[in-house]
Amino acid sequence: MPTDARKRAMRRLSIARGHLDSIVRMLDKEDVYCVDVLRQIKAVQGALSGAGDVVLRGHLETHVATAHGRGDTTEIVEELMEALRYR
Amino acid sequence: MPTDARKRAMRRLSIARGHLDSIVRMLDKEDVYCVDVLRQIKAVQGALSGAGDVVLRGHLETHVATAHGRGDTTEIVEELMEALRYR
Amino acid sequence: MPTDARKRAMRRLSIARGHLDSIVRMLDKEDVYCVDVLRQIKAVQGALSGAGDVVLRGHLETHVATAHGRGDTTEIVEELMEALRYR
Amino acid sequence: MPTDARKRAMRRLSIARGHLDSIVRMLDKEDVYCVDVLRQIKAVQGALSGAGDVVLRGHLETHVATAHGRGDTTEIVEELMEALRYR
């Protein structure tokens, strides 16, 4: 993975992790309201999608765009399609 | 939020947090492969969806199903539709 | 289903149907570009989500919000959770 | 778009179109049940995703995998990332 993409994905995932901490703390309180928790979970999912986009872009540029030259297009595309299936 | 749903959601989110930690550690290695990271991010998103389902079910049973009796159906439904928009 | 929700969902789905027609016609042309088709499919999925939201809102207001009064909260919530699983 | 992908996508979208027709007919009946409609909409969304996968695979193999050789990797990847944003 390109170093730049790796660092940016790490930063985004670390932020998501801190956010997840705050949701676990929210759930410690008995009077927490369900919809507030739903919103926070959704925000973390958005952050994870953002990190996934950084990794995906790096992969497309580095590994997929050069596949024809290496001769492994079918394997690379099959692998990516499987990884994208449940994004 | 019902105590049972709160505890189960906490457990799931704590597991997702540990999983997120492992992805951040993966990204520390220069030779990490993009698609491996994509798969792990997807797995954490799945865990977050699972936690979200626990919270949503508790909310439907506790707050939405009783809305007509309280007379606040419109507010409760509007609030939930907004929260579900980007699940 | 409330008549209003039914009519609005019908209108949205009929529009989505016409849109789907246009994509099928696009695909009739040999020089159609993949990403153009991807964008159009995504637009139809958005329209379907919009129609789904209309139906979901009507269901929450009509059937879920009154479940406690009828005494069938568990069944109604279980049924909805299953339907929401892959939204 | 590769002819094979084009034909397969057309077939899938034509099936989805027929399915959409049946949902519109369902909605013509006053006693239609919301959750039945939700399930059918979800099934059509699944069919559209399937057609999208066919188009995406063809694009990855034909246009993205050869981008480095053409020298337009950045444009091709940017275009695809935008198209994937709301899959």
mmCIF file of C-alpha atoms in Angstrom:
data_model
loop_
_atom_site.group_PDB
_atom_site.id
_atom_site.type_symbol
_atom_site.label_atom_id
_atom_site.label_comp_id
_atom_site.label_asym_id
_atom_site.label_seq_id
_atom_site.Cartn_x
_atom_site.Cartn_y
_atom_site.Cartn_z
ATOM 1 C CA MET A 1 0.000 0.000 0.000
ATOM 2 C CA PRO A 2 1.353 3.461 -0.895
ATOM 3 C CA THR A 3 2.821 5.110 2.245
ATOM 4 C CA ASP A 4 0.661 8.192 1.893
ATOM 5 C CA ALA A 5 -2.547 6.142 1.732
ATOM 6 C CA ARG A 6 -1.367 4.011 4.652
ATOM 7 C CA LYS A 7 -0.732 7.072 6.880
ATOM 8 C CA ARG A 8 -4.009 8.755 5.936
ATOM 9 C CA ALA A 9 -6.008 5.565 6.521
ATOM 10 C CA MET A 10 -4.290 5.119 9.906
ATOM 11 C CA ARG A 11 -5.233 8.683 10.946
ATOM 12 C CA ARG A 12 -8.861 8.193 9.935
ATOM 13 C CA LEU A 13 -9.145 4.835 11.676
ATOM 14 C CA SER A 14 -7.557 6.213 14.863
ATOM 15 C CA ILE A 15 -10.172 8.999 14.882
ATOM 16 C CA ALA A 16 -12.929 6.399 14.331
ATOM 17 C CA ARG A 17 -11.510 4.393 17.207
ATOM 18 C CA GLY A 18 -11.670 7.380 19.572
ATOM 19 C CA HIS A 19 -15.236 7.988 18.454
ATOM 20 C CA LEU A 20 -16.076 4.363 19.206
ATOM 21 C CA ASP A 21 -14.654 4.874 22.717
ATOM 22 C CA SER A 22 -17.073 7.723 23.287
ATOM 23 C CA ILE A 23 -20.045 5.589 22.206
ATOM 24 C CA VAL A 24 -19.032 2.816 24.627
ATOM 25 C CA ARG A 25 -18.905 5.463 27.387
ATOM 26 C CA MET A 26 -22.342 6.771 26.311
ATOM 27 C CA LEU A 27 -23.730 3.269 26.745
ATOM 28 C CA ASP A 28 -22.440 3.198 30.313
ATOM 29 C CA LYS A 29 -25.175 5.645 31.271
ATOM 30 C CA GLU A 30 -28.560 4.134 32.021
ATOM 31 C CA ASP A 31 -30.507 7.058 30.578
ATOM 32 C CA VAL A 32 -28.756 7.021 27.184
ATOM 33 C CA TYR A 33 -31.259 7.484 24.349
ATOM 34 C CA CYS A 34 -31.307 4.866 21.575
ATOM 35 C CA VAL A 35 -31.445 7.284 18.623
ATOM 36 C CA ASP A 36 -28.415 9.237 19.924
ATOM 37 C CA VAL A 37 -26.439 5.977 19.923
ATOM 38 C CA LEU A 38 -27.734 5.076 16.423
ATOM 39 C CA ARG A 39 -26.542 8.438 15.106
ATOM 40 C CA GLN A 40 -23.083 8.003 16.638
ATOM 41 C CA ILE A 41 -22.713 4.477 15.236
ATOM 42 C CA LYS A 42 -23.652 5.820 11.818
ATOM 43 C CA ALA A 43 -20.999 8.556 12.131
ATOM 44 C CA VAL A 44 -18.308 5.941 12.887
ATOM 45 C CA GLN A 45 -19.493 3.886 9.888
ATOM 46 C CA GLY A 46 -19.096 7.002 7.765
ATOM 47 C CA ALA A 47 -15.539 7.467 9.072
ATOM 48 C CA LEU A 48 -14.746 3.820 8.272
ATOM 49 C CA SER A 49 -16.106 4.284 4.742
ATOM 50 C CA GLY A 50 -13.855 7.316 4.381
ATOM 51 C CA ALA A 51 -10.834 5.265 5.452
ATOM 52 C CA GLY A 52 -11.922 2.494 3.076
ATOM 53 C CA ASP A 53 -12.070 4.973 0.205
ATOM 54 C CA VAL A 54 -8.473 6.055 0.911
ATOM 55 C CA VAL A 55 -7.307 2.425 0.832
ATOM 56 C CA LEU A 56 -9.396 1.631 -2.265
ATOM 57 C CA ARG A 57 -8.070 4.615 -4.202
ATOM 58 C CA GLY A 58 -4.483 3.634 -3.348
ATOM 59 C CA HIS A 59 -5.189 0.070 -4.476
ATOM 60 C CA LEU A 60 -6.800 1.121 -7.763
ATOM 61 C CA GLU A 61 -3.875 3.428 -8.591
ATOM 62 C CA THR A 62 -1.097 1.079 -7.474
ATOM 63 C CA HIS A 63 -2.262 -2.460 -8.146
ATOM 64 C CA VAL A 64 -5.309 -2.433 -10.419
ATOM 65 C CA ALA A 65 -4.158 0.202 -12.947
ATOM 66 C CA THR A 66 -0.921 -1.763 -13.515
ATOM 67 C CA ALA A 67 -2.527 -5.222 -13.710
ATOM 68 C CA HIS A 68 -2.576 -5.454 -17.505
ATOM 69 C CA GLY A 69 1.149 -4.771 -17.652
ATOM 70 C CA ARG A 70 1.802 -7.566 -15.095
ATOM 71 C CA GLY A 71 -0.677 -9.938 -16.736
ATOM 72 C CA ASP A 72 -2.762 -10.631 -13.591
ATOM 73 C CA THR A 73 -5.897 -8.607 -14.394
ATOM 74 C CA THR A 74 -8.345 -11.469 -13.763
ATOM 75 C CA GLU A 75 -6.958 -12.278 -10.283
ATOM 76 C CA ILE A 76 -6.673 -8.643 -9.203
ATOM 77 C CA VAL A 77 -10.229 -7.805 -10.404
ATOM 78 C CA GLU A 78 -11.740 -10.941 -8.835
ATOM 79 C CA GLU A 79 -10.050 -10.139 -5.522
ATOM 80 C CA LEU A 80 -11.312 -6.534 -5.561
ATOM 81 C CA MET A 81 -14.877 -7.451 -6.564
ATOM 82 C CA GLU A 82 -15.022 -9.807 -3.567
ATOM 83 C CA ALA A 83 -13.707 -7.091 -1.224
ATOM 84 C CA LEU A 84 -16.246 -4.553 -2.576
ATOM 85 C CA ARG A 85 -19.201 -6.897 -2.303
ATOM 86 C CA TYR A 86 -20.461 -5.618 1.065
ATOM 87 C CA ARG A 87 -19.192 -2.001 1.110
ATOM 88 C CA MET B 1 -32.558 2.264 26.263
ATOM 89 C CA PRO B 2 -33.452 -1.173 27.704
ATOM 90 C CA THR B 3 -30.580 -2.418 29.923
ATOM 91 C CA ASP B 4 -30.250 -5.678 28.012
ATOM 92 C CA ALA B 5 -29.886 -3.870 24.653
ATOM 93 C CA ARG B 6 -27.440 -1.417 26.202
ATOM 94 C CA LYS B 7 -25.169 -4.209 27.538
ATOM 95 C CA ARG B 8 -25.274 -6.195 24.294
ATOM 96 C CA ALA B 9 -24.528 -3.131 22.199
ATOM 97 C CA MET B 10 -21.613 -2.270 24.533
ATOM 98 C CA ARG B 11 -20.144 -5.763 24.139
ATOM 99 C CA ARG B 12 -20.392 -5.630 20.344
ATOM 100 C CA LEU B 13 -18.884 -2.162 20.136
ATOM 101 C CA SER B 14 -16.016 -3.145 22.457
ATOM 102 C CA ILE B 15 -15.230 -6.074 20.140
ATOM 103 C CA ALA B 16 -15.389 -3.742 17.119
ATOM 104 C CA ARG B 17 -12.991 -1.375 18.923
ATOM 105 C CA GLY B 18 -10.466 -4.172 19.473
ATOM 106 C CA HIS B 19 -10.799 -5.121 15.826
ATOM 107 C CA LEU B 20 -10.154 -1.518 14.811
ATOM 108 C CA ASP B 21 -7.015 -1.563 16.952
ATOM 109 C CA SER B 22 -5.729 -4.547 14.994
ATOM 110 C CA ILE B 23 -6.313 -2.761 11.670
ATOM 111 C CA VAL B 24 -4.360 0.291 12.890
ATOM 112 C CA ARG B 25 -1.516 -2.083 13.822
ATOM 113 C CA MET B 26 -1.756 -3.745 10.364
ATOM 114 C CA LEU B 27 -1.281 -0.325 8.783
ATOM 115 C CA ASP B 28 1.913 0.147 10.758
ATOM 116 C CA LYS B 29 3.591 -2.408 8.507
ATOM 117 C CA GLU B 30 4.915 -1.071 5.223
ATOM 118 C CA ASP B 31 4.131 -4.255 3.309
ATOM 119 C CA VAL B 32 0.455 -4.375 4.321
ATOM 120 C CA TYR B 33 -1.763 -5.262 1.346
ATOM 121 C CA CYS B 34 -4.637 -2.923 0.509
ATOM 122 C CA VAL B 35 -7.305 -5.589 -0.012
ATOM 123 C CA ASP B 36 -6.528 -7.195 3.370
ATOM 124 C CA VAL B 37 -7.190 -3.826 5.027
ATOM 125 C CA LEU B 38 -10.393 -3.335 2.964
ATOM 126 C CA ARG B 39 -11.675 -6.710 4.166
ATOM 127 C CA GLN B 40 -10.946 -5.880 7.816
ATOM 128 C CA ILE B 41 -12.645 -2.481 7.571
ATOM 129 C CA LYS B 42 -15.671 -4.200 6.066
ATOM 130 C CA ALA B 43 -15.728 -6.674 8.975
ATOM 131 C CA VAL B 44 -15.741 -3.824 11.515
ATOM 132 C CA GLN B 45 -18.564 -2.124 9.564
ATOM 133 C CA GLY B 46 -20.489 -5.377 9.814
ATOM 134 C CA ALA B 47 -19.930 -5.461 13.587
ATOM 135 C CA LEU B 48 -21.131 -1.853 13.882
ATOM 136 C CA SER B 49 -24.258 -2.726 11.878
ATOM 137 C CA GLY B 50 -24.860 -5.601 14.266
ATOM 138 C CA ALA B 51 -24.597 -3.262 17.253
ATOM 139 C CA GLY B 52 -26.881 -0.793 15.467
ATOM 140 C CA ASP B 53 -29.484 -3.535 14.972
ATOM 141 C CA VAL B 54 -29.458 -4.284 18.718
ATOM 142 C CA VAL B 55 -30.053 -0.609 19.509
ATOM 143 C CA LEU B 56 -32.694 -0.236 16.780
ATOM 144 C CA ARG B 57 -34.653 -3.278 17.946
ATOM 145 C CA GLY B 58 -34.633 -1.976 21.533
ATOM 146 C CA HIS B 59 -35.839 1.421 20.301
ATOM 147 C CA LEU B 60 -38.646 -0.037 18.164
ATOM 148 C CA GLU B 61 -39.881 -2.207 21.041
ATOM 149 C CA THR B 62 -39.559 0.432 23.774
ATOM 150 C CA HIS B 63 -40.220 3.804 22.200
ATOM 151 C CA VAL B 64 -41.813 3.366 18.759
ATOM 152 C CA ALA B 65 -44.310 0.612 19.602
ATOM 153 C CA THR B 66 -45.690 2.742 22.466
ATOM 154 C CA ALA B 67 -45.787 6.046 20.563
ATOM 155 C CA HIS B 68 -49.514 5.937 19.723
ATOM 156 C CA GLY B 69 -50.371 5.525 23.407
ATOM 157 C CA ARG B 70 -48.215 8.560 24.302
ATOM 158 C CA GLY B 71 -49.482 10.596 21.339
ATOM 159 C CA ASP B 72 -46.033 11.404 19.873
ATOM 160 C CA THR B 73 -46.013 9.101 16.835
ATOM 161 C CA THR B 74 -45.094 11.820 14.320
ATOM 162 C CA GLU B 75 -42.045 13.043 16.292
ATOM 163 C CA ILE B 76 -40.784 9.540 17.116
ATOM 164 C CA VAL B 77 -41.146 8.355 13.495
ATOM 165 C CA GLU B 78 -39.535 11.485 12.043
ATOM 166 C CA GLU B 79 -36.598 11.122 14.434
ATOM 167 C CA LEU B 80 -36.112 7.448 13.519
ATOM 168 C CA MET B 81 -36.409 8.009 9.753
ATOM 169 C CA GLU B 82 -33.627 10.599 10.015
ATOM 170 C CA ALA B 83 -31.429 8.195 11.993
ATOM 171 C CA LEU B 84 -32.038 5.365 9.470
ATOM 172 C CA ARG B 85 -31.333 7.501 6.436
ATOM 173 C CA TYR B 86 -27.712 6.426 5.976
ATOM 174 C CA ARG B 87 -27.669 2.940 7.568
ATOM 175 C CA MET C 1 -50.723 0.647 3.879
ATOM 176 C CA PRO C 2 -52.018 4.230 4.204
ATOM 177 C CA THR C 3 -53.484 5.383 0.844
ATOM 178 C CA ASP C 4 -51.276 8.449 0.722
ATOM 179 C CA ALA C 5 -48.074 6.402 1.206
ATOM 180 C CA ARG C 6 -49.293 3.868 -1.362
ATOM 181 C CA LYS C 7 -49.893 6.536 -4.030
ATOM 182 C CA ARG C 8 -46.587 8.300 -3.362
ATOM 183 C CA ALA C 9 -44.635 5.039 -3.436
ATOM 184 C CA MET C 10 -46.371 4.096 -6.715
ATOM 185 C CA ARG C 11 -45.372 7.427 -8.294
ATOM 186 C CA ARG C 12 -41.745 7.056 -7.220
ATOM 187 C CA LEU C 13 -41.511 3.466 -8.407
ATOM 188 C CA SER C 14 -43.086 4.345 -11.771
ATOM 189 C CA ILE C 15 -40.430 7.052 -12.233
ATOM 190 C CA ALA C 16 -37.714 4.544 -11.271
ATOM 191 C CA ARG C 17 -39.180 2.135 -13.820
ATOM 192 C CA GLY C 18 -38.959 4.694 -16.610
ATOM 193 C CA HIS C 19 -35.390 5.417 -15.585
ATOM 194 C CA LEU C 20 -34.597 1.701 -15.756
ATOM 195 C CA ASP C 21 -36.012 1.679 -19.293
ATOM 196 C CA SER C 22 -33.561 4.367 -20.307
ATOM 197 C CA ILE C 23 -30.615 2.393 -18.894
ATOM 198 C CA VAL C 24 -31.667 -0.714 -20.843
ATOM 199 C CA ARG C 25 -31.752 1.457 -23.988
ATOM 200 C CA MET C 26 -28.306 2.877 -23.128
ATOM 201 C CA LEU C 27 -26.960 -0.673 -23.002
ATOM 202 C CA ASP C 28 -28.250 -1.284 -26.516
ATOM 203 C CA LYS C 29 -25.474 0.957 -27.852
ATOM 204 C CA GLU C 30 -22.110 -0.715 -28.345
ATOM 205 C CA ASP C 31 -20.131 2.374 -27.379
ATOM 206 C CA VAL C 32 -21.894 2.896 -24.025
ATOM 207 C CA TYR C 33 -19.373 3.768 -21.299
ATOM 208 C CA CYS C 34 -19.368 1.628 -18.147
ATOM 209 C CA VAL C 35 -19.189 4.469 -15.620
ATOM 210 C CA ASP C 36 -22.187 6.236 -17.217
ATOM 211 C CA VAL C 37 -24.218 3.057 -16.688
ATOM 212 C CA LEU C 38 -22.937 2.704 -13.103
ATOM 213 C CA ARG C 39 -24.064 6.239 -12.333
ATOM 214 C CA GLN C 40 -27.541 5.618 -13.779
ATOM 215 C CA ILE C 41 -27.966 2.362 -11.833
ATOM 216 C CA LYS C 42 -26.977 4.222 -8.682
ATOM 217 C CA ALA C 43 -29.600 6.905 -9.422
ATOM 218 C CA VAL C 44 -32.332 4.252 -9.756
ATOM 219 C CA GLN C 45 -31.177 2.669 -6.469
ATOM 220 C CA GLY C 46 -31.529 6.079 -4.871
ATOM 221 C CA ALA C 47 -35.074 6.389 -6.230
ATOM 222 C CA LEU C 48 -35.924 2.927 -4.872
ATOM 223 C CA SER C 49 -34.547 3.919 -1.463
ATOM 224 C CA GLY C 50 -36.765 6.998 -1.582
ATOM 225 C CA ALA C 51 -39.806 4.851 -2.320
ATOM 226 C CA GLY C 52 -38.759 2.475 0.458
ATOM 227 C CA ASP C 53 -38.582 5.369 2.904
ATOM 228 C CA VAL C 54 -42.161 6.372 2.030
ATOM 229 C CA VAL C 55 -43.366 2.831 2.696
ATOM 230 C CA LEU C 56 -41.293 2.499 5.878
ATOM 231 C CA ARG C 57 -42.580 5.767 7.316
ATOM 232 C CA GLY C 58 -46.184 4.712 6.626
ATOM 233 C CA HIS C 59 -45.522 1.357 8.307
ATOM 234 C CA LEU C 60 -43.899 2.902 11.394
ATOM 235 C CA GLU C 61 -46.782 5.347 11.823
ATOM 236 C CA THR C 62 -49.594 2.888 11.094
ATOM 237 C CA HIS C 63 -48.484 -0.524 12.318
ATOM 238 C CA VAL C 64 -45.424 -0.177 14.579
ATOM 239 C CA ALA C 65 -46.538 2.838 16.658
ATOM 240 C CA THR C 66 -49.807 1.029 17.523
ATOM 241 C CA ALA C 67 -48.245 -2.381 18.267
ATOM 242 C CA HIS C 68 -48.182 -1.998 22.054
ATOM 243 C CA GLY C 69 -51.920 -1.260 22.091
ATOM 244 C CA ARG C 70 -52.605 -4.423 20.000
ATOM 245 C CA GLY C 71 -50.151 -6.533 21.996
ATOM 246 C CA ASP C 72 -48.082 -7.740 18.995
ATOM 247 C CA THR C 73 -44.922 -5.652 19.482
ATOM 248 C CA THR C 74 -42.519 -8.622 19.322
ATOM 249 C CA GLU C 75 -43.898 -9.945 16.008
ATOM 250 C CA ILE C 76 -44.147 -6.521 14.360
ATOM 251 C CA VAL C 77 -40.574 -5.557 15.413
ATOM 252 C CA GLU C 78 -39.117 -8.920 14.371
ATOM 253 C CA GLU C 79 -40.781 -8.630 10.964
ATOM 254 C CA LEU C 80 -39.471 -5.075 10.430
ATOM 255 C CA MET C 81 -35.921 -5.880 11.576
ATOM 256 C CA GLU C 82 -35.807 -8.675 8.988
ATOM 257 C CA ALA C 83 -37.079 -6.340 6.252
ATOM 258 C CA LEU C 84 -34.520 -3.650 7.186
ATOM 259 C CA ARG C 85 -31.585 -6.038 7.302
ATOM 260 C CA TYR C 86 -30.310 -5.342 3.785
ATOM 261 C CA ARG C 87 -31.589 -1.756 3.209
ATOM 262 C CA MET D 1 -18.158 -1.719 -22.371
ATOM 263 C CA PRO D 2 -17.307 -5.336 -23.237
ATOM 264 C CA THR D 3 -20.194 -6.883 -25.227
ATOM 265 C CA ASP D 4 -20.563 -9.791 -22.818
ATOM 266 C CA ALA D 5 -20.908 -7.468 -19.799
ATOM 267 C CA ARG D 6 -23.309 -5.264 -21.733
ATOM 268 C CA LYS D 7 -25.605 -8.195 -22.614
ATOM 269 C CA ARG D 8 -25.545 -9.645 -19.102
ATOM 270 C CA ALA D 9 -26.251 -6.269 -17.510
ATOM 271 C CA MET D 10 -29.160 -5.760 -19.948
ATOM 272 C CA ARG D 11 -30.668 -9.119 -18.997
ATOM 273 C CA ARG D 12 -30.409 -8.395 -15.278
ATOM 274 C CA LEU D 13 -31.881 -4.913 -15.626
ATOM 275 C CA SER D 14 -34.752 -6.220 -17.762
ATOM 276 C CA ILE D 15 -35.581 -8.734 -15.016
ATOM 277 C CA ALA D 16 -35.391 -5.953 -12.408
ATOM 278 C CA ARG D 17 -37.738 -3.870 -14.568
ATOM 279 C CA GLY D 18 -40.306 -6.692 -14.662
ATOM 280 C CA HIS D 19 -39.994 -7.053 -10.914
ATOM 281 C CA LEU D 20 -40.584 -3.321 -10.487
ATOM 282 C CA ASP D 21 -43.737 -3.663 -12.604
ATOM 283 C CA SER D 22 -45.052 -6.283 -10.210
ATOM 284 C CA ILE D 23 -44.440 -4.000 -7.199
ATOM 285 C CA VAL D 24 -46.345 -1.165 -8.884
ATOM 286 C CA ARG D 25 -49.238 -3.613 -9.439
ATOM 287 C CA MET D 26 -49.019 -4.707 -5.773
ATOM 288 C CA LEU D 27 -49.437 -1.079 -4.740
ATOM 289 C CA ASP D 28 -52.642 -0.875 -6.775
ATOM 290 C CA LYS D 29 -54.350 -3.014 -4.138
ATOM 291 C CA GLU D 30 -55.661 -1.161 -1.113
ATOM 292 C CA ASP D 31 -54.912 -4.011 1.285
ATOM 293 C CA VAL D 32 -51.229 -4.345 0.299
ATOM 294 C CA TYR D 33 -49.031 -4.791 3.378
ATOM 295 C CA CYS D 34 -46.108 -2.379 3.845
ATOM 296 C CA VAL D 35 -43.480 -4.972 4.784
ATOM 297 C CA ASP D 36 -44.271 -7.088 1.697
ATOM 298 C CA VAL D 37 -43.575 -4.019 -0.467
ATOM 299 C CA LEU D 38 -40.374 -3.246 1.485
ATOM 300 C CA ARG D 39 -39.124 -6.782 0.852
ATOM 301 C CA GLN D 40 -39.851 -6.536 -2.883
ATOM 302 C CA ILE D 41 -38.111 -3.161 -3.185
ATOM 303 C CA LYS D 42 -35.100 -4.654 -1.424
ATOM 304 C CA ALA D 43 -35.085 -7.572 -3.903
ATOM 305 C CA VAL D 44 -35.035 -5.158 -6.864
ATOM 306 C CA GLN D 45 -32.190 -3.206 -5.207
ATOM 307 C CA GLY D 46 -30.299 -6.487 -4.931
ATOM 308 C CA ALA D 47 -30.873 -7.159 -8.645
ATOM 309 C CA LEU D 48 -29.628 -3.661 -9.499
ATOM 310 C CA SER D 49 -26.506 -4.251 -7.381
ATOM 311 C CA GLY D 50 -25.934 -7.470 -9.283
ATOM 312 C CA ALA D 51 -26.181 -5.629 -12.603
ATOM 313 C CA GLY D 52 -23.843 -2.959 -11.213
ATOM 314 C CA ASP D 53 -21.296 -5.624 -10.302
ATOM 315 C CA VAL D 54 -21.338 -6.941 -13.875
ATOM 316 C CA VAL D 55 -20.693 -3.439 -15.239
ATOM 317 C CA LEU D 56 -18.043 -2.683 -12.600
ATOM 318 C CA ARG D 57 -16.135 -5.898 -13.270
ATOM 319 C CA GLY D 58 -16.126 -5.177 -17.018
ATOM 320 C CA HIS D 59 -14.875 -1.645 -16.337
ATOM 321 C CA LEU D 60 -12.096 -2.786 -13.997
ATOM 322 C CA GLU D 61 -10.886 -5.377 -16.495
ATOM 323 C CA THR D 62 -11.188 -3.203 -19.615
ATOM 324 C CA HIS D 63 -10.462 0.365 -18.580
ATOM 325 C CA VAL D 64 -8.889 0.444 -15.111
ATOM 326 C CA ALA D 65 -6.421 -2.446 -15.504
ATOM 327 C CA THR D 66 -5.023 -0.811 -18.688
ATOM 328 C CA ALA D 67 -4.870 2.745 -17.324
ATOM 329 C CA HIS D 68 -1.164 2.718 -16.470
ATOM 330 C CA GLY D 69 -0.281 1.713 -20.029
ATOM 331 C CA ARG D 70 -2.420 4.607 -21.404
ATOM 332 C CA GLY D 71 -1.114 7.060 -18.804
ATOM 333 C CA ASP D 72 -4.557 8.137 -17.489
ATOM 334 C CA THR D 73 -4.609 6.344 -14.125
ATOM 335 C CA THR D 74 -5.490 9.451 -12.077
ATOM 336 C CA GLU D 75 -8.517 10.383 -14.227
ATOM 337 C CA ILE D 76 -9.822 6.810 -14.483
ATOM 338 C CA VAL D 77 -9.466 6.203 -10.708
ATOM 339 C CA GLU D 78 -11.030 9.564 -9.783
ATOM 340 C CA GLU D 79 -13.981 8.848 -12.080
ATOM 341 C CA LEU D 80 -14.509 5.368 -10.600
ATOM 342 C CA MET D 81 -14.193 6.529 -6.967
ATOM 343 C CA GLU D 82 -16.938 9.080 -7.635
ATOM 344 C CA ALA D 83 -19.171 6.408 -9.214
ATOM 345 C CA LEU D 84 -18.598 4.014 -6.273
ATOM 346 C CA ARG D 85 -19.270 6.616 -3.620
ATOM 347 C CA TYR D 86 -22.904 5.642 -2.979
ATOM 348 C CA ARG D 87 -22.938 1.961 -4.011
#
